[in-house]
PDB file of C-alpha atoms in Angstrom:
ATOM      1  CA  MET U   9     114.676 170.539 115.140  1.00 42.00           C
ATOM      2  CA  TRP U  10     113.784 167.343 117.027  1.00 55.00           C
ATOM      3  CA  CYS U  11     112.025 164.412 115.298  1.00 62.00           C
ATOM      4  CA  ASP U  12     110.088 162.191 117.582  1.00 60.00           C
ATOM      5  CA  ASN U  13     108.986 159.796 115.083  1.00 64.00           C
ATOM      6  CA  CYS U  14     111.989 159.218 112.855  1.00 70.00           C
ATOM      7  CA  PHE U  15     112.555 155.738 111.432  1.00 73.00           C
ATOM      8  CA  LEU U  16     109.652 154.261 113.538  1.00 74.00           C
ATOM      9  CA  LEU U  17     107.793 151.785 111.561  1.00 75.00           C
ATOM     10  CA  PHE U  18     105.224 151.156 114.417  1.00 75.00           C
ATOM     11  CA  PRO U  19     103.804 153.646 116.888  1.00 81.00           C
ATOM     12  CA  LEU U  20     106.407 154.058 119.705  1.00 83.00           C
ATOM     13  CA  ARG U  21     104.924 152.445 122.762  1.00 86.00           C
ATOM     14  CA  ALA U  22     102.105 150.120 121.202  1.00 88.00           C
ATOM     15  CA  GLY U  23     104.524 148.984 118.474  1.00 88.00           C
ATOM     16  CA  ALA U  24     107.376 148.364 120.787  1.00 90.00           C
ATOM     17  CA  ILE U  25     105.141 146.360 123.050  1.00 93.00           C
ATOM     18  CA  SER U  26     103.794 144.154 120.330  1.00 93.00           C
ATOM     19  CA  LEU U  27     107.286 143.735 118.893  1.00 92.00           C
ATOM     20  CA  GLY U  28     108.481 142.788 122.401  1.00 94.00           C
ATOM     21  CA  VAL U  29     105.700 140.202 122.772  1.00 96.00           C
ATOM     22  CA  ILE U  30     106.493 138.587 119.212  1.00 95.00           C
ATOM     23  CA  MET U  31     110.297 138.511 120.087  1.00 94.00           C
ATOM     24  CA  THR U  32     109.417 136.904 123.459  1.00 96.00           C
ATOM     25  CA  MET U  33     107.327 134.149 121.803  1.00 96.00           C
ATOM     26  CA  TYR U  34     109.794 133.294 119.108  1.00 93.00           C
ATOM     27  CA  GLN U  35     112.819 133.400 121.504  1.00 95.00           C
ATOM     28  CA  ILE U  36     110.956 131.016 123.913  1.00 96.00           C
ATOM     29  CA  VAL U  37     109.975 128.706 120.979  1.00 95.00           C
ATOM     30  CA  GLY U  38     113.459 128.775 119.637  1.00 91.00           C
ATOM     31  CA  GLY U  39     114.970 128.092 123.088  1.00 93.00           C
ATOM     32  CA  ALA U  40     112.610 125.263 123.642  1.00 93.00           C
ATOM     33  CA  LEU U  41     113.661 123.744 120.258  1.00 88.00           C
ATOM     34  CA  LEU U  42     117.347 124.112 120.872  1.00 88.00           C
ATOM     35  CA  PHE U  43     116.818 122.349 124.339  1.00 89.00           C
ATOM     36  CA  THR U  44     114.833 119.605 122.603  1.00 85.00           C
ATOM     37  CA  TYR U  45     116.475 118.991 119.270  1.00 81.00           C
ATOM     38  CA  GLY U  46     119.774 120.943 119.670  1.00 82.00           C
ATOM     39  CA  ASP U  47     121.892 117.880 120.436  1.00 79.00           C
ATOM     40  CA  PHE U  48     121.416 116.733 117.056  1.00 79.00           C
ATOM     41  CA  PHE U  49     122.562 119.928 115.306  1.00 80.00           C
ATOM     42  CA  PHE U  50     125.400 121.082 117.618  1.00 83.00           C
ATOM     43  CA  PHE U  51     127.842 118.333 118.817  1.00 81.00           C
ATOM     44  CA  HIS U  52     129.942 119.965 121.416  1.00 82.00           C
ATOM     45  CA  LEU U  53     128.991 119.375 125.185  1.00 82.00           C
ATOM     46  CA  ASN U  54     126.113 121.664 126.283  1.00 88.00           C
ATOM     47  CA  GLU U  55     126.518 123.827 123.197  1.00 88.00           C
ATOM     48  CA  SER U  56     122.837 123.732 122.432  1.00 89.00           C
ATOM     49  CA  SER U  57     121.859 124.257 126.126  1.00 91.00           C
ATOM     50  CA  ILE U  58     123.879 127.434 126.067  1.00 92.00           C
ATOM     51  CA  TYR U  59     122.195 128.617 122.896  1.00 93.00           C
ATOM     52  CA  GLY U  60     118.872 127.797 124.325  1.00 92.00           C
ATOM     53  CA  GLY U  61     119.559 129.552 127.728  1.00 94.00           C
ATOM     54  CA  TYR U  62     120.566 132.569 125.831  1.00 94.00           C
ATOM     55  CA  ALA U  63     117.391 132.595 123.911  1.00 94.00           C
ATOM     56  CA  PHE U  64     115.500 132.406 127.138  1.00 96.00           C
ATOM     57  CA  ALA U  65     117.675 135.294 128.460  1.00 94.00           C
ATOM     58  CA  GLN U  66     116.807 137.432 125.414  1.00 94.00           C
ATOM     59  CA  ALA U  67     113.082 136.600 126.084  1.00 95.00           C
ATOM     60  CA  ALA U  68     113.353 137.686 129.684  1.00 95.00           C
ATOM     61  CA  MET U  69     114.934 140.954 128.551  1.00 94.00           C
ATOM     62  CA  SER U  70     112.197 141.553 126.049  1.00 95.00           C
ATOM     63  CA  ILE U  71     109.505 140.946 128.883  1.00 96.00           C
ATOM     64  CA  ILE U  72     111.349 143.509 131.024  1.00 93.00           C
ATOM     65  CA  ALA U  73     111.097 145.911 128.015  1.00 94.00           C
ATOM     66  CA  VAL U  74     107.386 145.224 127.642  1.00 95.00           C
ATOM     67  CA  ILE U  75     106.870 145.980 131.207  1.00 93.00           C
ATOM     68  CA  ALA U  76     108.751 149.151 130.875  1.00 91.00           C
ATOM     69  CA  PHE U  77     106.777 150.235 127.930  1.00 91.00           C
ATOM     70  CA  SER U  78     103.466 149.265 129.600  1.00 91.00           C
ATOM     71  CA  MET U  79     104.140 151.030 132.822  1.00 89.00           C
ATOM     72  CA  ARG U  80     105.954 153.874 131.193  1.00 86.00           C
ATOM     73  CA  SER U  81     108.818 152.980 133.611  1.00 86.00           C
ATOM     74  CA  GLU U  82     111.935 155.115 133.076  1.00 86.00           C
ATOM     75  CA  THR U  83     114.007 152.832 135.380  1.00 89.00           C
ATOM     76  CA  PHE U  84     113.169 149.763 133.523  1.00 89.00           C
ATOM     77  CA  ALA U  85     113.642 151.472 130.269  1.00 90.00           C
ATOM     78  CA  ASN U  86     117.010 152.658 131.358  1.00 92.00           C
ATOM     79  CA  PHE U  87     117.959 149.370 132.554  1.00 94.00           C
ATOM     80  CA  ASN U  88     117.233 147.907 129.147  1.00 93.00           C
ATOM     81  CA  LEU U  89     118.900 150.758 127.405  1.00 93.00           C
ATOM     82  CA  ARG U  90     122.137 149.747 129.397  1.00 95.00           C
ATOM     83  CA  VAL U  91     121.869 146.026 129.260  1.00 94.00           C
ATOM     84  CA  TYR U  92     120.527 145.550 125.669  1.00 94.00           C
ATOM     85  CA  PRO U  93     123.739 146.377 123.807  1.00 95.00           C
ATOM     86  CA  ILE U  94     125.314 143.403 125.724  1.00 95.00           C
ATOM     87  CA  ILE U  95     122.401 141.214 124.561  1.00 93.00           C
ATOM     88  CA  ILE U  96     122.946 142.406 121.005  1.00 94.00           C
ATOM     89  CA  ILE U  97     126.739 141.708 120.877  1.00 95.00           C
ATOM     90  CA  LEU U  98     126.217 138.212 122.437  1.00 94.00           C
ATOM     91  CA  GLY U  99     123.182 137.677 119.828  1.00 92.00           C
ATOM     92  CA  LEU U 100     125.511 138.633 116.995  1.00 94.00           C
ATOM     93  CA  THR U 101     128.267 136.405 118.396  1.00 94.00           C
ATOM     94  CA  ARG U 102     125.911 133.454 118.986  1.00 91.00           C
ATOM     95  CA  GLY U 103     124.472 133.822 115.431  1.00 91.00           C
ATOM     96  CA  ILE U 104     127.882 133.820 113.826  1.00 93.00           C
ATOM     97  CA  ILE U 105     129.071 130.742 115.839  1.00 92.00           C
ATOM     98  CA  MET U 106     125.663 128.926 115.301  1.00 90.00           C
ATOM     99  CA  ALA U 107     125.686 129.487 111.624  1.00 90.00           C
ATOM    100  CA  TRP U 108     129.432 128.517 111.227  1.00 91.00           C
ATOM    101  CA  SER U 109     129.011 125.334 113.461  1.00 90.00           C
ATOM    102  CA  LEU U 110     126.024 124.182 111.419  1.00 87.00           C
ATOM    103  CA  ASP U 111     127.956 124.588 108.108  1.00 87.00           C
ATOM    104  CA  HIS U 112     131.165 123.174 109.668  1.00 88.00           C
ATOM    105  CA  TYR U 113     129.503 120.054 110.983  1.00 86.00           C
ATOM    106  CA  LYS U 114     127.073 119.438 108.211  1.00 85.00           C
ATOM    107  CA  ASP U 115     128.855 116.173 107.305  1.00 85.00           C
ATOM    108  CA  ARG U 116     128.020 114.774 110.856  1.00 82.00           C
ATOM    109  CA  ILE U 117     124.488 115.852 110.401  1.00 80.00           C
ATOM    110  CA  THR U 118     124.271 114.068 107.059  1.00 80.00           C
ATOM    111  CA  TRP U 119     125.887 110.945 108.716  1.00 81.00           C
ATOM    112  CA  GLU U 120     123.241 110.939 111.416  1.00 78.00           C
ATOM    113  CA  CYS U 121     120.487 111.111 108.781  1.00 77.00           C
ATOM    114  CA  ASP U 122     121.948 108.516 106.749  1.00 76.00           C
ATOM    115  CA  HIS U 123     122.690 105.987 109.398  1.00 75.00           C
ATOM    116  CA  GLY U 124     119.328 106.498 111.260  1.00 66.00           C
ATOM    117  CA  VAL U 125     118.600 107.252 114.942  1.00 61.00           C
ATOM    118  CA  THR U 126     116.167 105.198 116.644  1.00 54.00           C
ATOM    119  CA  ASP U 127     115.105 107.881 119.199  1.00 61.00           C
ATOM    120  CA  ASP U 128     112.738 110.358 117.267  1.00 60.00           C
ATOM    121  CA  ARG U 129     113.151 112.938 120.013  1.00 57.00           C
ATOM    122  CA  ILE U 130     116.852 113.374 119.011  1.00 59.00           C
ATOM    123  CA  LEU U 131     116.448 113.397 115.292  1.00 63.00           C
ATOM    124  CA  PRO U 132     113.264 114.698 113.730  1.00 65.00           C
ATOM    125  CA  VAL U 133     112.370 112.457 110.810  1.00 68.00           C
ATOM    126  CA  LYS U 134     111.200 115.431 108.709  1.00 71.00           C
ATOM    127  CA  PHE U 135     114.470 117.125 108.940  1.00 74.00           C
ATOM    128  CA  CYS U 136     116.373 114.440 107.050  1.00 74.00           C
ATOM    129  CA  ASP U 137     113.824 114.502 104.278  1.00 73.00           C
ATOM    130  CA  ASN U 138     114.888 118.032 103.422  1.00 75.00           C
ATOM    131  CA  ASP U 139     118.164 119.438 101.740  1.00 80.00           C
ATOM    132  CA  LEU U 140     120.613 120.204 104.297  1.00 81.00           C
ATOM    133  CA  LYS U 141     121.960 123.246 102.670  1.00 85.00           C
ATOM    134  CA  THR U 142     118.641 124.884 102.264  1.00 86.00           C
ATOM    135  CA  LEU U 143     117.894 124.255 105.979  1.00 84.00           C
ATOM    136  CA  ILE U 144     121.326 125.861 106.937  1.00 86.00           C
ATOM    137  CA  ALA U 145     120.684 128.773 104.752  1.00 89.00           C
ATOM    138  CA  LEU U 146     117.066 129.260 106.202  1.00 88.00           C
ATOM    139  CA  PHE U 147     118.410 128.899 109.716  1.00 87.00           C
ATOM    140  CA  SER U 148     121.120 131.603 108.982  1.00 90.00           C
ATOM    141  CA  MET U 149     118.521 133.873 107.379  1.00 93.00           C
ATOM    142  CA  PHE U 150     116.403 133.597 110.484  1.00 92.00           C
ATOM    143  CA  LEU U 151     119.588 134.562 112.647  1.00 91.00           C
ATOM    144  CA  ILE U 152     120.029 137.651 110.550  1.00 94.00           C
ATOM    145  CA  VAL U 153     116.309 138.576 111.001  1.00 94.00           C
ATOM    146  CA  ASP U 154     116.700 137.959 114.750  1.00 92.00           C
ATOM    147  CA  PHE U 155     119.733 140.336 114.876  1.00 94.00           C
ATOM    148  CA  GLY U 156     117.843 143.029 112.729  1.00 94.00           C
ATOM    149  CA  LEU U 157     114.735 142.882 115.154  1.00 93.00           C
ATOM    150  CA  MET U 158     117.101 143.099 118.353  1.00 94.00           C
ATOM    151  CA  CYS U 159     118.660 146.225 116.774  1.00 94.00           C
ATOM    152  CA  TYR U 160     115.312 147.726 115.934  1.00 92.00           C
ATOM    153  CA  PHE U 161     113.925 146.858 119.321  1.00 93.00           C
ATOM    154  CA  TYR U 162     116.921 148.579 120.938  1.00 94.00           C
ATOM    155  CA  PHE U 163     116.203 151.640 118.694  1.00 92.00           C
ATOM    156  CA  MET U 164     112.740 151.714 120.058  1.00 91.00           C
ATOM    157  CA  ILE U 165     113.905 151.331 123.750  1.00 92.00           C
ATOM    158  CA  TRP U 166     116.299 154.294 122.973  1.00 92.00           C
ATOM    159  CA  ARG U 167     113.479 156.385 121.559  1.00 90.00           C
ATOM    160  CA  PHE U 168     111.237 155.565 124.390  1.00 89.00           C
ATOM    161  CA  VAL U 169     113.777 156.776 127.024  1.00 90.00           C
ATOM    162  CA  VAL U 170     114.392 159.940 125.005  1.00 88.00           C
ATOM    163  CA  LYS U 171     110.655 160.477 124.962  1.00 85.00           C
ATOM    164  CA  LEU U 172     110.381 159.995 128.647  1.00 84.00           C
ATOM    165  CA  GLN U 173     113.230 162.402 129.242  1.00 84.00           C
ATOM    166  CA  HIS U 174     111.726 165.048 127.009  1.00 80.00           C
ATOM    167  CA  TYR U 175     108.180 164.741 128.058  1.00 76.00           C
ATOM    168  CA  PRO U 176     108.237 163.411 131.628  1.00 70.00           C
ATOM    169  CA  PHE U 177     104.601 163.928 132.549  1.00 64.00           C
ATOM    170  CA  GLN U 178     102.962 162.776 129.326  1.00 61.00           C
ATOM    171  CA  GLY U 179     100.018 160.687 130.263  1.00 56.00           C
ATOM    172  CA  LYS U 180     100.690 161.436 133.977  1.00 58.00           C
ATOM    173  CA  PHE U 181      99.898 163.833 136.679  1.00 50.00           C
ATOM    174  CA  SER U 182     102.151 166.827 137.200  1.00 44.00           C
ATOM    175  CA  PHE U 183     102.438 167.918 140.771  1.00 45.00           C
ATOM    176  CA  SER U 184     104.376 171.048 140.303  1.00 42.00           C
TER     177      SER U 184
END
């Protein structure tokens, strides 16, 4: 027996499109924040730029997936099915390194807050007013949620590819 709707929290196509749009938006915002304020949190050369660039790459993959869902494109969906596991592994690695780096270099961040930075672009004033451990825990929680959403989005891509293979002419004309 085949289950077409197992473990789906949303309708397959419309839910995947909306999840892809949400993931695209928060990845673009996260990447922009990493490019803008990342040098304060991550101290190695170009570390924040690498993380921000990866966020934009993940947003691009989500856009390609949304296009695949919108057009019912088996080619784009198969492309995402093959490439998205690499994105998931890189995302997991990025999340672990980012959480470790924030926790490991929290003394440097505290020192920057205590000694003040004249440029508000580098150091947001509101950031230093909050507890650093709470912010690191919150940031790590968002990285875990991001990983969970990536895995669920991959599951939806896989289900969509399987649905296209089992029902190739659903919503299209059949010329046979």
